[in-house]
Coordinates of C-alpha atoms in Angstrom, one line a residue:
M1 CA 23.4 -27.1 9.4
T2 CA 22.6 -30.4 7.7
K3 CA 22.5 -32.0 11.1
I4 CA 20.2 -29.3 12.5
I5 CA 17.8 -29.6 9.6
L6 CA 17.8 -33.3 9.8
W7 CA 16.7 -33.2 13.7
L8 CA 14.2 -30.4 13.0
S9 CA 12.4 -32.5 10.4
V10 CA 11.5 -35.4 13.2
I11 CA 11.5 -33.4 16.5
W12 CA 7.6 -33.0 15.9
V13 CA 6.9 -36.8 15.5
P14 CA 7.1 -37.9 19.3
A15 CA 4.3 -35.3 19.7
L16 CA 2.4 -36.6 16.8
I17 CA 2.8 -40.2 18.3
G18 CA 1.6 -39.0 21.7
I19 CA -1.6 -37.8 20.4
I20 CA -2.4 -40.9 18.7
Q21 CA -1.5 -43.0 21.7
I22 CA -3.1 -41.1 24.3
N23 CA -6.2 -41.3 22.2
E24 CA -6.1 -45.1 22.8
A25 CA -7.3 -44.6 26.3
K26 CA -10.9 -43.6 24.8
F27 CA -13.2 -46.5 24.4
K28 CA -14.0 -47.2 20.8
K29 CA -16.0 -50.4 20.1
N30 CA -15.5 -51.2 23.5
I31 CA -11.8 -51.2 23.3
A32 CA -8.9 -49.1 25.1
V33 CA -5.3 -49.7 25.1
G34 CA -6.2 -53.0 23.0
V35 CA -8.3 -54.4 25.7
T36 CA -12.2 -55.0 25.1
I37 CA -14.2 -53.9 28.3
P38 CA -18.0 -54.2 28.6
E39 CA -19.9 -51.0 28.8
E40 CA -20.7 -51.5 32.6
G41 CA -16.9 -51.8 33.4
Q42 CA -15.8 -48.6 31.4
N43 CA -16.4 -46.3 34.5
D44 CA -15.0 -48.8 36.9
P45 CA -12.2 -46.9 39.1
G46 CA -9.9 -49.6 38.7
V47 CA -10.2 -49.2 34.8
L48 CA -10.0 -45.4 34.9
N49 CA -7.0 -45.5 37.3
I50 CA -4.9 -47.9 34.7
L51 CA -6.1 -45.4 31.7
N52 CA -5.0 -42.4 33.7
Q53 CA -1.7 -43.7 34.4
Y54 CA -1.3 -45.0 30.8
K55 CA -1.8 -41.3 29.7
K56 CA 0.7 -39.8 32.3
H57 CA 3.5 -42.5 31.1
T58 CA 2.7 -41.7 27.4
I59 CA 3.2 -38.0 28.1
A60 CA 6.3 -38.6 29.9
A61 CA 7.5 -40.7 27.0
V62 CA 6.8 -38.2 24.7
I63 CA 8.6 -35.5 26.6
L64 CA 11.7 -37.7 27.0
C65 CA 11.8 -38.4 23.0
T66 CA 11.6 -34.6 22.4
I67 CA 14.3 -33.6 24.7
T68 CA 16.8 -36.1 23.3
A69 CA 15.8 -34.9 19.7
A70 CA 16.7 -31.3 20.6
L71 CA 20.1 -32.3 22.3
G72 CA 20.9 -34.1 19.2
M73 CA 21.0 -31.1 17.2
F74 CA 23.9 -30.0 19.5
I75 CA 25.9 -33.2 19.9
P76 CA 29.3 -32.7 18.6
T77 CA 30.1 -36.0 16.8
S78 CA 31.4 -37.4 13.7
Y79 CA 28.8 -39.9 14.0
S80 CA 25.6 -37.9 13.7
T81 CA 23.8 -40.2 11.6
T82 CA 24.3 -43.2 13.7
V83 CA 23.1 -41.0 16.7
F84 CA 19.9 -39.8 14.6
M85 CA 19.0 -43.5 13.8
I86 CA 19.5 -44.8 17.4
W87 CA 17.0 -42.0 18.2
T88 CA 14.7 -43.3 15.6
L89 CA 14.6 -46.7 17.1
F90 CA 14.4 -45.4 20.6
A91 CA 11.4 -43.1 19.1
I92 CA 9.7 -46.2 17.7
I93 CA 9.8 -48.3 20.7
F94 CA 9.8 -46.2 23.7
P95 CA 6.4 -44.7 23.4
M96 CA 4.9 -48.2 22.8
I97 CA 6.2 -49.5 26.4
P98 CA 3.3 -47.5 28.2
F99 CA 1.0 -49.0 26.0
V100 CA 2.2 -52.7 26.3
Y101 CA 2.2 -52.2 30.1
A102 CA -1.2 -50.8 30.3
N103 CA -2.6 -53.7 28.0
L104 CA -1.3 -56.3 30.1
R105 CA -2.5 -54.4 33.2
L106 CA -6.1 -53.8 32.1
K107 CA -6.3 -57.6 30.7
D108 CA -5.4 -58.8 34.2
Y109 CA -8.0 -56.5 35.7
K110 CA -10.4 -57.6 33.3
K111 CA -9.8 -61.3 34.2
E112 CA -10.1 -60.6 37.9
K113 CA -13.5 -58.7 37.3
G114 CA -14.9 -61.8 35.3
W115 CA -15.4 -59.8 32.4
T116 CA -14.2 -62.3 30.0
R117 CA -17.1 -64.1 28.3
E118 CA -17.7 -67.7 27.0
K119 CA -17.2 -67.7 23.2
K120 CA -20.3 -68.5 21.3
T121 CA -21.6 -68.3 17.6
V122 CA -24.0 -65.3 16.7
Y123 CA -25.6 -65.1 13.5
V124 CA -25.5 -61.5 11.8
D125 CA -27.7 -60.7 8.8
T126 CA -24.6 -59.6 6.7
G127 CA -26.9 -59.1 3.5
A128 CA -28.1 -55.9 5.1
I129 CA -24.7 -54.4 5.0
E130 CA -24.2 -52.2 2.0
N131 CA -21.5 -52.4 -0.5
V132 CA -18.9 -49.4 -0.1
R133 CA -18.4 -47.4 -3.4
L134 CA -14.9 -47.5 -4.3
L135 CA -13.0 -44.5 -5.5
S136 CA -12.5 -44.3 -9.4
P137 CA -8.9 -45.6 -10.4
W138 CA -9.1 -42.9 -12.8
L139 CA -8.4 -40.4 -9.9
F140 CA -4.8 -42.0 -9.4
V141 CA -4.0 -41.3 -13.2
P142 CA -3.1 -37.8 -13.2
P143 CA -0.2 -38.2 -10.4
V144 CA 1.3 -40.5 -12.7
F145 CA 1.4 -38.2 -15.7
I146 CA 2.8 -35.3 -13.3
C147 CA 5.7 -37.6 -12.4
L148 CA 6.3 -38.2 -16.1
I149 CA 6.1 -34.6 -17.2
P150 CA 9.9 -33.8 -16.4
L151 CA 10.9 -36.3 -18.9
I152 CA 10.2 -33.5 -21.5
Y153 CA 12.8 -31.3 -20.3
E154 CA 15.0 -33.2 -17.9
R155 CA 16.5 -36.5 -18.8
N156 CA 19.3 -36.8 -16.2
L157 CA 16.9 -38.6 -13.8
I158 CA 14.6 -40.8 -16.1
L159 CA 14.8 -43.8 -13.9
L160 CA 13.9 -41.7 -10.9
Y161 CA 10.8 -40.2 -12.6
V162 CA 9.5 -43.5 -14.0
L163 CA 10.0 -45.0 -10.5
Y164 CA 7.8 -42.2 -8.8
A165 CA 5.3 -42.6 -11.4
C166 CA 5.1 -46.4 -10.5
I167 CA 4.8 -45.8 -6.9
C168 CA 2.0 -43.2 -7.6
A169 CA 0.3 -45.9 -9.5
S170 CA 1.1 -48.5 -6.7
F171 CA -1.1 -46.4 -4.4
W172 CA -4.4 -47.2 -6.2
F173 CA -3.2 -50.9 -5.3
G174 CA -2.5 -50.0 -1.6
Y175 CA -6.1 -48.4 -1.5
R176 CA -7.9 -51.4 -3.3
Y177 CA -6.0 -54.2 -1.9
L178 CA -4.6 -53.4 1.4
Y179 CA -7.7 -53.1 3.1
R180 CA -10.1 -55.7 4.5
S181 CA -13.7 -55.2 6.1
K182 CA -13.8 -58.2 8.5
A183 CA -12.9 -56.2 11.5
E184 CA -15.5 -53.5 11.5
M185 CA -18.1 -55.6 13.2
F186 CA -19.0 -54.2 16.7
N187 CA -22.0 -56.3 17.5
E188 CA -25.2 -57.7 16.1
N189 CA -26.3 -54.3 14.9
T190 CA -25.7 -54.3 11.2
D191 CA -26.6 -50.5 10.8
I192 CA -23.7 -49.9 13.2
T193 CA -21.4 -52.3 11.0
N194 CA -22.5 -50.4 7.9
A195 CA -21.8 -47.2 8.9
L196 CA -18.4 -48.1 10.4
S197 CA -17.5 -49.7 7.1
R198 CA -18.3 -46.8 5.0
M199 CA -16.7 -44.3 6.9
R200 CA -13.5 -46.1 7.3
R201 CA -13.2 -47.1 3.5
Y202 CA -14.1 -43.6 2.3
N203 CA -11.4 -42.0 4.6
W204 CA -8.8 -44.8 3.9
G205 CA -9.2 -44.1 0.2
K206 CA -8.7 -40.2 0.5
V207 CA -5.7 -40.8 2.4
W208 CA -3.9 -43.0 -0.6
L209 CA -5.2 -40.4 -2.9
F210 CA -3.7 -37.5 -1.5
L211 CA -0.5 -39.3 -0.9
S212 CA -0.4 -39.8 -4.4
Y213 CA -0.9 -36.4 -5.4
G214 CA 1.8 -35.5 -2.7
M215 CA 4.3 -37.8 -4.2
A216 CA 3.9 -36.6 -7.5
F217 CA 4.2 -33.0 -6.7
T218 CA 7.4 -33.8 -4.8
C219 CA 8.7 -35.6 -7.9
A220 CA 8.0 -32.5 -10.0
A221 CA 10.0 -30.4 -7.4
M222 CA 13.1 -32.3 -8.0
S223 CA 13.1 -31.1 -11.5
V224 CA 12.8 -27.5 -11.0
P225 CA 16.0 -25.6 -12.1
S226 CA 18.6 -25.2 -9.4
R227 CA 18.2 -21.6 -8.7
Y228 CA 14.6 -22.2 -7.7
Q229 CA 15.4 -25.3 -5.9
N230 CA 15.0 -23.6 -2.3
I231 CA 11.4 -22.4 -3.1
A232 CA 10.8 -25.9 -4.5
L233 CA 12.1 -27.6 -1.4
I234 CA 10.0 -25.2 1.0
T235 CA 6.9 -25.8 -1.1
S236 CA 7.2 -29.5 -1.3
T237 CA 8.2 -29.7 2.3
V238 CA 5.1 -27.7 3.5
L239 CA 3.0 -29.8 0.9
M240 CA 4.2 -33.2 2.6
F241 CA 3.9 -31.7 6.3
G242 CA 0.3 -30.8 5.3
L243 CA -0.5 -34.4 3.8
C244 CA 0.9 -36.0 6.8
F245 CA -1.3 -34.0 9.3
Y246 CA -4.3 -34.3 7.0
A247 CA -3.7 -38.1 7.3
I248 CA -3.4 -37.8 10.9
S249 CA -6.4 -35.7 11.2
L250 CA -8.5 -38.4 9.1
E251 CA -7.2 -40.9 11.4
M252 CA -8.4 -38.9 14.7
K253 CA -11.8 -38.1 12.9
T254 CA -12.4 -42.0 12.2
R255 CA -11.7 -42.8 15.5
K256 CA -14.0 -39.9 16.9
I257 CA -16.8 -41.4 14.7
Q258 CA -16.1 -44.7 16.0
E259 CA -16.3 -43.6 19.5
K260 CA -19.5 -41.9 18.7
L261 CA -21.0 -44.6 16.9
T262 CA -20.4 -47.3 19.4
A263 CA -20.9 -45.3 22.6
D264 CA -24.0 -46.3 24.8
S265 CA -24.7 -49.1 22.2
S266 CA -25.8 -51.7 24.8
S267 CA -25.9 -55.3 23.7
E268 CA -25.7 -58.7 25.1
W269 CA -23.4 -59.9 22.5
Y270 CA -20.4 -57.7 21.3
V271 CA -17.2 -58.7 19.5
D272 CA -14.2 -59.3 21.8
E273 CA -11.0 -60.5 20.0
D274 CA -8.3 -59.9 22.8
D275 CA -7.0 -63.6 22.5
H276 CA -5.9 -62.9 19.1
W277 CA -4.0 -59.5 19.6
L278 CA -0.8 -60.0 21.3
L279 CA 0.2 -57.2 23.7
G280 CA -2.8 -55.4 22.0
L281 CA -0.4 -54.7 19.0
F282 CA 0.0 -58.0 16.9
Y283 CA -2.8 -59.9 15.3
Y284 CA -2.3 -63.7 15.6
N285 CA -5.2 -66.0 14.5
P286 CA -4.5 -69.3 12.8
D287 CA -8.3 -69.4 11.9
D288 CA -8.3 -66.3 9.9
S289 CA -7.3 -67.0 6.3
H290 CA -6.6 -63.3 5.8
L291 CA -3.1 -62.0 5.6
I292 CA -4.0 -58.2 5.8
I293 CA -6.6 -57.2 8.2
N294 CA -7.8 -54.0 9.7
Q295 CA -6.8 -52.5 13.0
R296 CA -9.6 -52.7 15.4
T297 CA -9.6 -48.9 16.1
G298 CA -8.6 -46.0 13.4
M299 CA -8.5 -46.9 9.9
N300 CA -5.2 -48.6 9.5
T301 CA -4.3 -52.2 8.7
T302 CA -1.8 -54.7 10.0
I303 CA -0.8 -58.3 9.2
N304 CA -1.9 -61.9 10.4
M305 CA 1.3 -63.2 12.1
A306 CA -0.2 -66.5 12.1
R307 CA 0.0 -66.9 8.2
P308 CA 3.2 -68.0 6.9
A309 CA 3.6 -64.7 4.9
G310 CA 2.8 -62.7 7.9
K311 CA 5.7 -64.3 9.9
V312 CA 8.2 -63.6 7.1
L313 CA 7.0 -59.8 6.8
M314 CA 7.1 -59.3 10.6
I315 CA 10.8 -60.8 10.5
I316 CA 11.7 -58.4 7.6
A317 CA 10.2 -55.4 9.7
A318 CA 11.7 -56.6 12.8
L319 CA 15.2 -56.8 11.1
M320 CA 14.8 -53.4 9.3
I321 CA 13.8 -51.6 12.6
A322 CA 16.8 -53.5 14.7
G323 CA 19.2 -52.5 11.7
L324 CA 18.7 -48.8 11.9
P325 CA 21.8 -48.0 14.1
F326 CA 23.9 -50.2 11.8
M327 CA 22.8 -48.1 8.7
G328 CA 23.8 -45.1 10.4
M329 CA 27.2 -46.5 11.2
F330 CA 27.5 -47.5 7.4
I331 CA 26.5 -44.0 6.3
D332 CA 28.6 -42.3 8.8
S333 CA 31.6 -44.4 7.8
M334 CA 31.1 -43.3 4.2
G335 CA 31.2 -39.8 5.1
N336 CA 34.3 -40.2 7.3
S337 CA 36.3 -42.3 4.6
P338 CA 39.3 -40.7 3.1
I339 CA 38.9 -39.2 -0.3
E340 CA 42.1 -40.5 -2.4
M341 CA 42.9 -39.0 -5.9
N342 CA 45.5 -40.2 -8.3
V343 CA 46.7 -39.8 -11.6
T344 CA 48.3 -42.2 -13.8
E345 CA 49.6 -42.0 -17.6
T346 CA 46.1 -42.8 -18.7
E347 CA 43.5 -41.9 -16.3
F348 CA 42.3 -39.8 -13.3
A349 CA 40.8 -41.8 -10.6
I350 CA 39.0 -40.8 -7.3
K351 CA 37.6 -43.0 -4.5
S352 CA 35.8 -42.7 -1.2
G353 CA 34.3 -45.8 0.4
V354 CA 32.0 -47.4 -2.2
Y355 CA 32.2 -44.3 -4.5
H356 CA 34.6 -44.3 -7.2
Y357 CA 35.0 -42.6 -10.4
E358 CA 37.7 -43.1 -13.5
I359 CA 38.1 -40.6 -16.2
S360 CA 40.4 -41.1 -19.3
L361 CA 42.8 -38.4 -19.7
D362 CA 42.2 -38.3 -23.4
E363 CA 38.4 -37.6 -22.6
I364 CA 39.2 -34.6 -20.4
S365 CA 38.8 -31.0 -22.5
D366 CA 39.5 -28.6 -19.5
T367 CA 39.9 -28.4 -15.7
E368 CA 39.7 -25.6 -13.3
L369 CA 40.4 -24.9 -9.6
L370 CA 37.4 -23.4 -7.7
D371 CA 37.8 -21.7 -4.3
Q372 CA 34.0 -22.4 -3.5
L373 CA 31.2 -24.3 -4.7
P374 CA 28.9 -22.9 -7.5
D375 CA 25.7 -21.2 -6.5
H376 CA 22.4 -23.1 -6.0
L377 CA 24.1 -26.5 -5.8
S378 CA 21.4 -29.0 -5.4
R379 CA 21.1 -32.7 -5.2
K380 CA 19.1 -34.7 -7.6
M381 CA 20.4 -38.2 -7.0
G382 CA 23.1 -39.6 -4.4
T383 CA 24.3 -38.8 -1.0
A384 CA 24.3 -35.4 0.8
I385 CA 25.6 -35.8 4.3
E386 CA 27.3 -33.4 6.5
H387 CA 30.9 -34.3 5.1
L388 CA 30.2 -36.0 1.9
L389 CA 28.3 -34.8 -1.5
E390 CA 28.6 -37.6 -4.0
G391 CA 26.2 -38.5 -7.1
N392 CA 24.1 -36.3 -9.5
F393 CA 23.9 -32.7 -8.8
S394 CA 22.8 -29.5 -10.5
C395 CA 23.5 -25.8 -10.2
D396 CA 23.1 -22.3 -12.1
E397 CA 26.2 -23.1 -14.2
Y398 CA 26.1 -26.5 -14.8
P399 CA 22.6 -28.4 -15.3
A400 CA 24.2 -31.7 -14.5
V401 CA 27.4 -32.3 -12.6
K402 CA 28.9 -35.4 -10.9
L403 CA 30.4 -34.7 -7.2
L404 CA 32.5 -36.7 -5.0
L405 CA 33.9 -34.2 -2.3
D406 CA 33.9 -33.0 1.1
P407 CA 32.1 -29.3 1.2
D408 CA 34.1 -28.2 4.3
Y409 CA 37.5 -28.3 2.4
S410 CA 38.3 -26.1 -0.6
P411 CA 39.5 -25.8 -3.3
Y412 CA 37.6 -28.1 -5.8
I413 CA 38.5 -29.4 -9.1
L414 CA 36.4 -29.1 -12.0
I415 CA 36.6 -31.5 -14.8
E416 CA 34.7 -30.9 -18.2
T417 CA 35.0 -33.8 -20.7
E418 CA 35.0 -33.9 -24.4
N419 CA 31.2 -35.1 -24.4
G420 CA 30.0 -32.3 -22.1
K421 CA 30.0 -34.1 -18.8
Y422 CA 31.0 -32.1 -15.8
Y423 CA 32.8 -33.5 -12.7
L424 CA 33.6 -31.8 -9.2
F425 CA 36.1 -33.3 -6.8
N426 CA 38.3 -32.6 -3.9
T427 CA 40.2 -34.6 -1.0
R428 CA 40.2 -33.4 2.6
E429 CA 43.8 -32.1 2.1
P430 CA 43.7 -28.8 0.3
E431 CA 47.3 -29.1 -0.7
T432 CA 46.8 -32.8 -2.1
T433 CA 43.7 -31.3 -4.2
R434 CA 46.2 -28.6 -5.5
Q435 CA 49.0 -30.8 -6.6
I436 CA 46.5 -33.2 -8.3
Y437 CA 45.3 -30.3 -10.5
E438 CA 48.4 -29.3 -11.3
E439 CA 49.4 -32.7 -12.3
L440 CA 46.2 -32.8 -14.6
N441 CA 47.2 -29.8 -16.3
R442 CA 50.8 -31.1 -17.0

């Protein structure tokens, strides 16, 4: 069941990526698939042919990613997380191949047609550009307090709630400082530049603000009592899906306005930065002192790979993406590691992979052998994969209980200590679990 939920949570992502990628075939600021084409060339048969093929290739890539995700739900394997991570890497890279291919073809066609113009200095009256009004930082304060409210009645996850509050506070930083207005210029028309800048920053701020509230309510859902966890989970999932689609709708709305504002805007001069955009994706400009700059279309930002910090960030990002399959292998290895229990004269110990617990026998006040897991068991912090539950959980009977067990193998040993803490353990060998329980009682 866990595996099916995991795949269902991402099976819609390729279609979402496809919608954004297909939109790249529409001209905004004279740009399509990362290539600047003058207005007179945008209806050229060769250009239209390349863009039509790009859309077909993108649709094929999306369908393939979706089919493989559907198959992933039914592949019987003990390494399901590894398969999922490999698919994630595939879903990140594969839909970008049609874009890169179309970008290279269109650049060659542009050069063949002689649409590349000589660089020249153009003076624009930037003083006529209005300052964009910023969202008040006070709008980001309520999410921080929402994250801290559970501290009043739930003290088991203090660090987690504080972390969520800090993340919500950092969204103001993301809105305020991860934005640069340099790339908004389309031509010498300052009215268009002004409109593009105001619209983009306004939508950019709304995304960060709504993400902040989404993070806050997700944090609040974690503190809900275990018997209502399913309702809280469904509510927070629907909320996050809604925020995700809202952010995408703002992105598409931004692109639509960019397309409308820059359509039929004839000018002898227009911005052409194709030389600084490698494969249409990566910005590399040694003459630009900014580390973070705007993407040319939409409202996202990227980094300048020509800066030393940009190179470091890009290498880190590449290593993280390339490491996804290895992360999956590590998680699966933990889930498949044997769970070992033993009792000495002074303590009870249990270990599985990197997880381990030691409890002094003098601290144990009671033990019980359970044939089934408690009702409404929900994770607060830790690991919850198909064959391993580890970390802090809660349920109807116990507001806080530490687990290290495989849910597919009963029975389970419940341990209560003198200071009121609860532990729930088992091994993948039921008879061994029973023997350990009897030894603890003796």
